[in-house]
Short mmCIF file of N, CA and C and ligand atoms in Angstrom, two decimals:
data_model
loop_
_atom_site.label_atom_id
_atom_site.label_comp_id
_atom_site.label_asym_id
_atom_site.label_seq_id
_atom_site.Cartn_x
_atom_site.Cartn_y
_atom_site.Cartn_z
N UNK A 28 80.24 139.72 85.12
CA UNK A 28 78.78 139.72 85.36
C UNK A 28 78.13 140.79 84.49
N UNK A 29 77.04 140.45 83.80
CA UNK A 29 76.32 141.48 83.05
C UNK A 29 75.78 142.53 84.03
N UNK A 30 75.92 143.81 83.75
CA UNK A 30 75.60 144.84 84.74
C UNK A 30 74.14 144.85 85.18
N UNK A 31 73.25 144.33 84.36
CA UNK A 31 71.83 144.41 84.70
C UNK A 31 71.23 143.06 85.10
N UNK A 32 72.07 142.10 85.46
CA UNK A 32 71.52 140.77 85.80
C UNK A 32 71.00 140.79 87.24
N UNK A 33 69.68 140.63 87.38
CA UNK A 33 69.04 140.70 88.70
C UNK A 33 69.51 139.57 89.62
N UNK A 34 69.78 138.38 89.08
CA UNK A 34 70.20 137.28 89.94
C UNK A 34 71.67 137.43 90.37
N UNK A 35 72.51 138.04 89.54
CA UNK A 35 73.86 138.38 90.00
C UNK A 35 73.78 139.38 91.16
N UNK A 36 72.83 140.31 91.05
CA UNK A 36 72.67 141.31 92.12
C UNK A 36 72.15 140.67 93.40
N UNK A 37 71.29 139.69 93.27
CA UNK A 37 70.83 138.94 94.46
C UNK A 37 72.00 138.15 95.05
N UNK A 38 72.79 137.52 94.18
CA UNK A 38 73.94 136.72 94.65
C UNK A 38 74.96 137.58 95.39
N UNK A 39 75.14 138.82 94.95
CA UNK A 39 76.13 139.70 95.58
C UNK A 39 75.56 140.44 96.79
N UNK A 40 74.23 140.37 96.96
CA UNK A 40 73.59 141.07 98.08
C UNK A 40 73.16 142.48 97.75
N UNK A 41 73.45 142.91 96.54
CA UNK A 41 73.07 144.27 96.12
C UNK A 41 71.54 144.43 96.08
N UNK A 42 70.85 143.37 95.66
CA UNK A 42 69.39 143.34 95.70
C UNK A 42 68.98 142.35 96.79
N UNK A 43 68.08 142.80 97.65
CA UNK A 43 67.66 141.97 98.79
C UNK A 43 66.73 140.85 98.34
N UNK A 44 66.85 139.70 98.99
CA UNK A 44 65.93 138.59 98.77
C UNK A 44 65.85 137.81 100.07
N UNK A 45 64.85 136.94 100.14
CA UNK A 45 64.71 136.10 101.34
C UNK A 45 65.55 134.84 101.13
N UNK A 46 66.76 134.87 101.70
CA UNK A 46 67.73 133.79 101.44
C UNK A 46 67.51 132.63 102.40
N UNK A 47 67.44 131.44 101.83
CA UNK A 47 67.23 130.22 102.63
C UNK A 47 68.56 129.52 102.90
N UNK A 48 69.50 129.67 101.97
CA UNK A 48 70.79 128.99 102.11
C UNK A 48 71.80 129.68 101.19
N UNK A 49 73.04 129.74 101.64
CA UNK A 49 74.09 130.33 100.81
C UNK A 49 75.41 129.67 101.16
N UNK A 50 76.24 129.41 100.15
CA UNK A 50 77.63 129.00 100.41
C UNK A 50 78.52 129.70 99.38
N UNK A 51 79.73 129.23 99.22
CA UNK A 51 80.67 129.92 98.32
C UNK A 51 80.20 129.90 96.86
N UNK A 52 79.42 128.90 96.50
CA UNK A 52 79.09 128.69 95.09
C UNK A 52 77.65 128.99 94.69
N UNK A 53 76.74 128.81 95.63
CA UNK A 53 75.31 128.93 95.27
C UNK A 53 74.53 129.77 96.29
N UNK A 54 73.38 130.25 95.84
CA UNK A 54 72.43 130.93 96.73
C UNK A 54 71.05 130.33 96.47
N UNK A 55 70.31 130.11 97.55
CA UNK A 55 68.94 129.61 97.46
C UNK A 55 68.04 130.64 98.12
N UNK A 56 67.09 131.14 97.36
CA UNK A 56 66.22 132.21 97.89
C UNK A 56 64.78 132.00 97.44
N UNK A 57 63.85 132.66 98.14
CA UNK A 57 62.43 132.49 97.86
C UNK A 57 62.02 133.30 96.63
N UNK A 58 61.24 132.65 95.76
CA UNK A 58 60.74 133.33 94.57
C UNK A 58 59.80 134.47 94.99
N UNK A 59 59.92 135.58 94.29
CA UNK A 59 59.10 136.77 94.55
C UNK A 59 57.62 136.49 94.28
N UNK A 60 57.34 135.60 93.35
CA UNK A 60 55.98 135.32 92.91
C UNK A 60 55.73 133.81 92.97
N UNK A 61 55.56 133.29 94.21
CA UNK A 61 55.55 131.83 94.39
C UNK A 61 54.35 131.13 93.74
N UNK A 62 54.62 129.95 93.16
CA UNK A 62 53.58 129.13 92.55
C UNK A 62 53.29 127.88 93.36
N UNK A 63 53.78 127.82 94.57
CA UNK A 63 53.53 126.69 95.48
C UNK A 63 53.85 127.19 96.89
N UNK A 64 53.36 126.48 97.92
CA UNK A 64 53.67 126.90 99.30
C UNK A 64 55.18 127.06 99.52
N UNK A 65 55.97 126.16 98.92
CA UNK A 65 57.44 126.33 98.91
C UNK A 65 57.84 126.55 97.46
N UNK A 66 58.44 127.68 97.18
CA UNK A 66 58.94 127.96 95.83
C UNK A 66 60.24 128.73 95.97
N UNK A 67 61.33 127.99 95.81
CA UNK A 67 62.67 128.57 95.96
C UNK A 67 63.36 128.59 94.61
N UNK A 68 64.35 129.44 94.50
CA UNK A 68 65.21 129.46 93.32
C UNK A 68 66.62 129.15 93.77
N UNK A 69 67.26 128.23 93.06
CA UNK A 69 68.65 127.85 93.37
C UNK A 69 69.50 128.35 92.21
N UNK A 70 70.47 129.19 92.53
CA UNK A 70 71.33 129.76 91.47
C UNK A 70 72.81 129.59 91.83
N UNK A 71 73.65 129.46 90.80
CA UNK A 71 75.09 129.59 91.07
C UNK A 71 75.43 131.07 91.21
N UNK A 72 76.43 131.38 92.00
CA UNK A 72 76.88 132.78 92.10
C UNK A 72 77.52 133.22 90.78
N UNK A 73 78.18 132.25 90.14
CA UNK A 73 78.79 132.51 88.84
C UNK A 73 77.69 132.77 87.80
N UNK A 74 77.87 133.79 86.99
CA UNK A 74 76.86 134.05 85.96
C UNK A 74 77.00 133.06 84.81
N UNK A 75 75.93 132.28 84.62
CA UNK A 75 75.78 131.42 83.44
C UNK A 75 74.36 131.71 82.94
N UNK A 76 74.20 131.91 81.66
CA UNK A 76 72.89 132.31 81.14
C UNK A 76 71.82 131.24 81.31
N UNK A 77 72.17 130.02 80.97
CA UNK A 77 71.19 128.93 81.04
C UNK A 77 71.93 127.60 80.91
N UNK A 78 71.18 126.51 81.12
CA UNK A 78 71.82 125.20 81.11
C UNK A 78 72.56 124.94 79.80
N UNK A 79 72.02 125.41 78.70
CA UNK A 79 72.67 125.22 77.38
C UNK A 79 74.08 125.79 77.33
N UNK A 80 74.36 126.74 78.21
CA UNK A 80 75.68 127.39 78.21
C UNK A 80 76.67 126.72 79.16
N UNK A 81 76.23 125.69 79.86
CA UNK A 81 77.14 125.00 80.79
C UNK A 81 78.12 124.10 80.03
N UNK A 82 79.25 123.85 80.68
CA UNK A 82 80.26 122.97 80.07
C UNK A 82 80.72 121.97 81.13
N UNK A 83 81.69 121.15 80.76
CA UNK A 83 82.25 120.18 81.70
C UNK A 83 82.79 120.87 82.96
N UNK A 84 83.23 122.11 82.82
CA UNK A 84 83.74 122.86 83.98
C UNK A 84 82.68 123.04 85.06
N UNK A 85 81.42 122.92 84.68
CA UNK A 85 80.33 123.20 85.61
C UNK A 85 79.73 121.95 86.26
N UNK A 86 80.35 120.81 86.02
CA UNK A 86 79.81 119.55 86.54
C UNK A 86 79.63 119.62 88.06
N UNK A 87 80.63 120.10 88.76
CA UNK A 87 80.57 120.16 90.23
C UNK A 87 79.44 121.09 90.69
N UNK A 88 79.36 122.23 90.04
CA UNK A 88 78.34 123.23 90.38
C UNK A 88 76.94 122.66 90.17
N UNK A 89 76.73 122.00 89.06
CA UNK A 89 75.40 121.44 88.76
C UNK A 89 75.05 120.34 89.75
N UNK A 90 76.03 119.55 90.15
CA UNK A 90 75.79 118.53 91.17
C UNK A 90 75.45 119.16 92.50
N UNK A 91 76.14 120.22 92.84
CA UNK A 91 75.87 120.91 94.11
C UNK A 91 74.44 121.43 94.17
N UNK A 92 73.96 121.93 93.04
CA UNK A 92 72.59 122.46 93.00
C UNK A 92 71.59 121.35 93.31
N UNK A 93 71.78 120.17 92.73
CA UNK A 93 70.86 119.06 92.98
C UNK A 93 70.91 118.63 94.44
N UNK A 94 72.10 118.56 95.00
CA UNK A 94 72.20 118.13 96.40
C UNK A 94 71.65 119.19 97.35
N UNK A 95 71.81 120.46 96.99
CA UNK A 95 71.22 121.54 97.80
C UNK A 95 69.70 121.40 97.78
N UNK A 96 69.14 121.08 96.62
CA UNK A 96 67.68 120.91 96.52
C UNK A 96 67.21 119.80 97.46
N UNK A 97 67.92 118.71 97.47
CA UNK A 97 67.56 117.58 98.32
C UNK A 97 67.59 117.98 99.80
N UNK A 98 68.67 118.67 100.19
CA UNK A 98 68.83 119.05 101.60
C UNK A 98 67.76 120.05 102.02
N UNK A 99 67.49 121.01 101.16
CA UNK A 99 66.51 122.05 101.53
C UNK A 99 65.10 121.46 101.54
N UNK A 100 64.83 120.53 100.63
CA UNK A 100 63.52 119.86 100.64
C UNK A 100 63.32 119.14 101.98
N UNK A 101 64.37 118.51 102.48
CA UNK A 101 64.27 117.82 103.77
C UNK A 101 64.06 118.85 104.89
N UNK A 102 64.82 119.92 104.85
CA UNK A 102 64.72 120.96 105.88
C UNK A 102 63.31 121.57 105.93
N UNK A 103 62.69 121.73 104.76
CA UNK A 103 61.38 122.39 104.70
C UNK A 103 60.22 121.38 104.65
N UNK A 104 60.55 120.10 104.91
CA UNK A 104 59.51 119.05 105.03
C UNK A 104 58.69 118.87 103.76
N UNK A 105 59.33 118.91 102.62
CA UNK A 105 58.61 118.63 101.37
C UNK A 105 59.23 117.43 100.64
N UNK A 106 59.95 116.61 101.42
CA UNK A 106 60.66 115.46 100.84
C UNK A 106 59.75 114.48 100.11
N UNK A 107 58.49 114.41 100.55
CA UNK A 107 57.60 113.41 99.95
C UNK A 107 57.01 113.85 98.61
N UNK A 108 57.39 115.02 98.13
CA UNK A 108 56.91 115.46 96.83
C UNK A 108 57.41 116.84 96.50
N UNK A 109 58.45 116.90 95.73
CA UNK A 109 58.92 118.22 95.29
C UNK A 109 59.37 118.12 93.84
N UNK A 110 59.46 119.26 93.22
CA UNK A 110 59.87 119.31 91.81
C UNK A 110 61.04 120.27 91.67
N UNK A 111 62.04 119.85 90.89
CA UNK A 111 63.20 120.69 90.61
C UNK A 111 63.24 120.89 89.10
N UNK A 112 63.13 122.14 88.67
CA UNK A 112 62.99 122.37 87.23
C UNK A 112 63.77 123.60 86.80
N UNK A 113 64.39 123.51 85.62
CA UNK A 113 65.01 124.69 85.04
C UNK A 113 64.37 124.95 83.69
N UNK A 114 63.98 126.18 83.45
CA UNK A 114 63.43 126.59 82.17
C UNK A 114 64.59 127.10 81.33
N UNK A 115 64.85 126.41 80.22
CA UNK A 115 66.01 126.73 79.38
C UNK A 115 65.53 127.39 78.10
N UNK A 116 65.62 128.72 78.06
CA UNK A 116 65.23 129.45 76.84
C UNK A 116 63.80 129.95 76.90
N UNK A 117 63.51 130.92 76.04
CA UNK A 117 62.19 131.58 76.05
C UNK A 117 61.04 130.61 75.82
N UNK A 118 61.19 129.67 74.91
CA UNK A 118 60.10 128.73 74.62
C UNK A 118 59.78 127.86 75.82
N UNK A 119 60.73 127.68 76.71
CA UNK A 119 60.50 126.87 77.92
C UNK A 119 59.98 127.74 79.07
N UNK A 120 59.92 129.06 78.86
CA UNK A 120 59.41 129.94 79.90
C UNK A 120 60.48 130.68 80.69
N UNK A 121 61.73 130.61 80.24
CA UNK A 121 62.79 131.32 80.96
C UNK A 121 62.63 132.83 80.78
N UNK A 122 62.56 133.55 81.90
CA UNK A 122 62.42 135.01 81.83
C UNK A 122 63.63 135.73 82.39
N UNK A 123 64.43 135.06 83.21
CA UNK A 123 65.65 135.67 83.76
C UNK A 123 66.85 134.90 83.22
N UNK A 124 67.75 135.61 82.55
CA UNK A 124 68.86 134.94 81.86
C UNK A 124 70.08 134.74 82.76
N UNK A 125 69.85 134.10 83.88
CA UNK A 125 70.91 133.62 84.78
C UNK A 125 70.38 132.27 85.24
N UNK A 126 71.10 131.21 84.94
CA UNK A 126 70.57 129.86 85.20
C UNK A 126 70.02 129.75 86.62
N UNK A 127 68.84 129.16 86.72
CA UNK A 127 68.21 128.96 88.04
C UNK A 127 67.35 127.72 87.99
N UNK A 128 67.25 127.06 89.14
CA UNK A 128 66.41 125.87 89.29
C UNK A 128 65.30 126.22 90.27
N UNK A 129 64.06 125.99 89.83
CA UNK A 129 62.91 126.18 90.71
C UNK A 129 62.77 124.93 91.58
N UNK A 130 62.67 125.12 92.88
CA UNK A 130 62.36 124.02 93.80
C UNK A 130 60.96 124.30 94.34
N UNK A 131 60.03 123.44 93.92
CA UNK A 131 58.62 123.66 94.25
C UNK A 131 58.09 122.49 95.09
N UNK A 132 57.27 122.80 96.07
CA UNK A 132 56.68 121.74 96.88
C UNK A 132 55.63 122.29 97.81
N UNK A 133 55.01 121.36 98.55
CA UNK A 133 54.00 121.76 99.53
C UNK A 133 52.59 121.68 98.99
N UNK A 134 52.44 121.22 97.75
CA UNK A 134 51.10 120.96 97.20
C UNK A 134 51.23 119.84 96.17
N UNK A 135 50.08 119.31 95.76
CA UNK A 135 50.10 118.26 94.74
C UNK A 135 50.43 118.90 93.38
N UNK A 136 51.35 118.28 92.65
CA UNK A 136 51.77 118.79 91.34
C UNK A 136 51.05 118.04 90.23
N UNK A 137 50.86 118.70 89.12
CA UNK A 137 50.27 118.06 87.95
C UNK A 137 51.36 117.69 86.95
N UNK A 138 51.06 116.70 86.15
CA UNK A 138 51.95 116.31 85.06
C UNK A 138 51.10 115.90 83.87
N UNK A 139 51.41 116.26 82.64
CA UNK A 139 52.57 117.07 82.25
C UNK A 139 52.39 118.55 82.58
N UNK A 140 53.50 119.27 82.70
CA UNK A 140 53.43 120.71 82.95
C UNK A 140 52.94 121.42 81.68
N UNK A 141 52.50 122.65 81.84
CA UNK A 141 51.95 123.40 80.69
C UNK A 141 53.02 123.89 79.76
P1 5GP B 18 61.91 131.79 84.92
O1 5GP B 18 60.58 132.27 84.36
O2 5GP B 18 63.05 132.54 84.28
O3 5GP B 18 62.08 130.31 84.89
O4 5GP B 18 61.87 132.15 86.45
C1 5GP B 18 62.26 133.39 86.95
C2 5GP B 18 61.68 133.49 88.35
O5 5GP B 18 62.35 134.53 89.02
C3 5GP B 18 60.18 133.81 88.38
O6 5GP B 18 59.50 132.78 89.07
C4 5GP B 18 60.13 135.14 89.11
O7 5GP B 18 59.02 135.24 89.98
C5 5GP B 18 61.45 135.18 89.86
N1 5GP B 18 62.00 136.51 90.07
C6 5GP B 18 62.20 137.47 89.11
N2 5GP B 18 62.77 138.56 89.65
C7 5GP B 18 62.95 138.27 90.98
C8 5GP B 18 63.51 139.02 92.07
O8 5GP B 18 63.95 140.16 91.93
N3 5GP B 18 63.52 138.42 93.29
C9 5GP B 18 63.02 137.15 93.47
N4 5GP B 18 63.09 136.65 94.72
N5 5GP B 18 62.51 136.42 92.47
C10 5GP B 18 62.46 136.97 91.24
ZN1 ZN B 19 73.79 136.80 86.43
#
């Protein structure tokens, strides 16, 4: 783990966050600066910089993230409209270099995104 990775620190519990769900592989927690009534971040505990760095070894992990999004959307009653997005790289808006998926819901979304 890179020593200064904030999401590794959240995954290990060293930095506190409002955790919605956790298992052996992933953590789901509330974004510090929410852009929707529900704005969660889904991360693997394993440090991966971004989707571009994933390999075939990560197929199970990536599938788990999508299924966690589905389950949590149901739990938080946003099943009728939610968005799951990962920003890959600076040009896409990635600011934290530990792969994460934003789960957003609870309001009407616009398309295309900015
Ligand atoms: P990105 O811009 O990389 O796609 O998204 C990073 C997200 O992480 C941002 O929405 C930001 O608000 C959130 N974030 C950054 N640092 C922390 C933190 O320490 N705790 C929490 N809960 N969220 C954070
Ligand atoms: Zn990390």
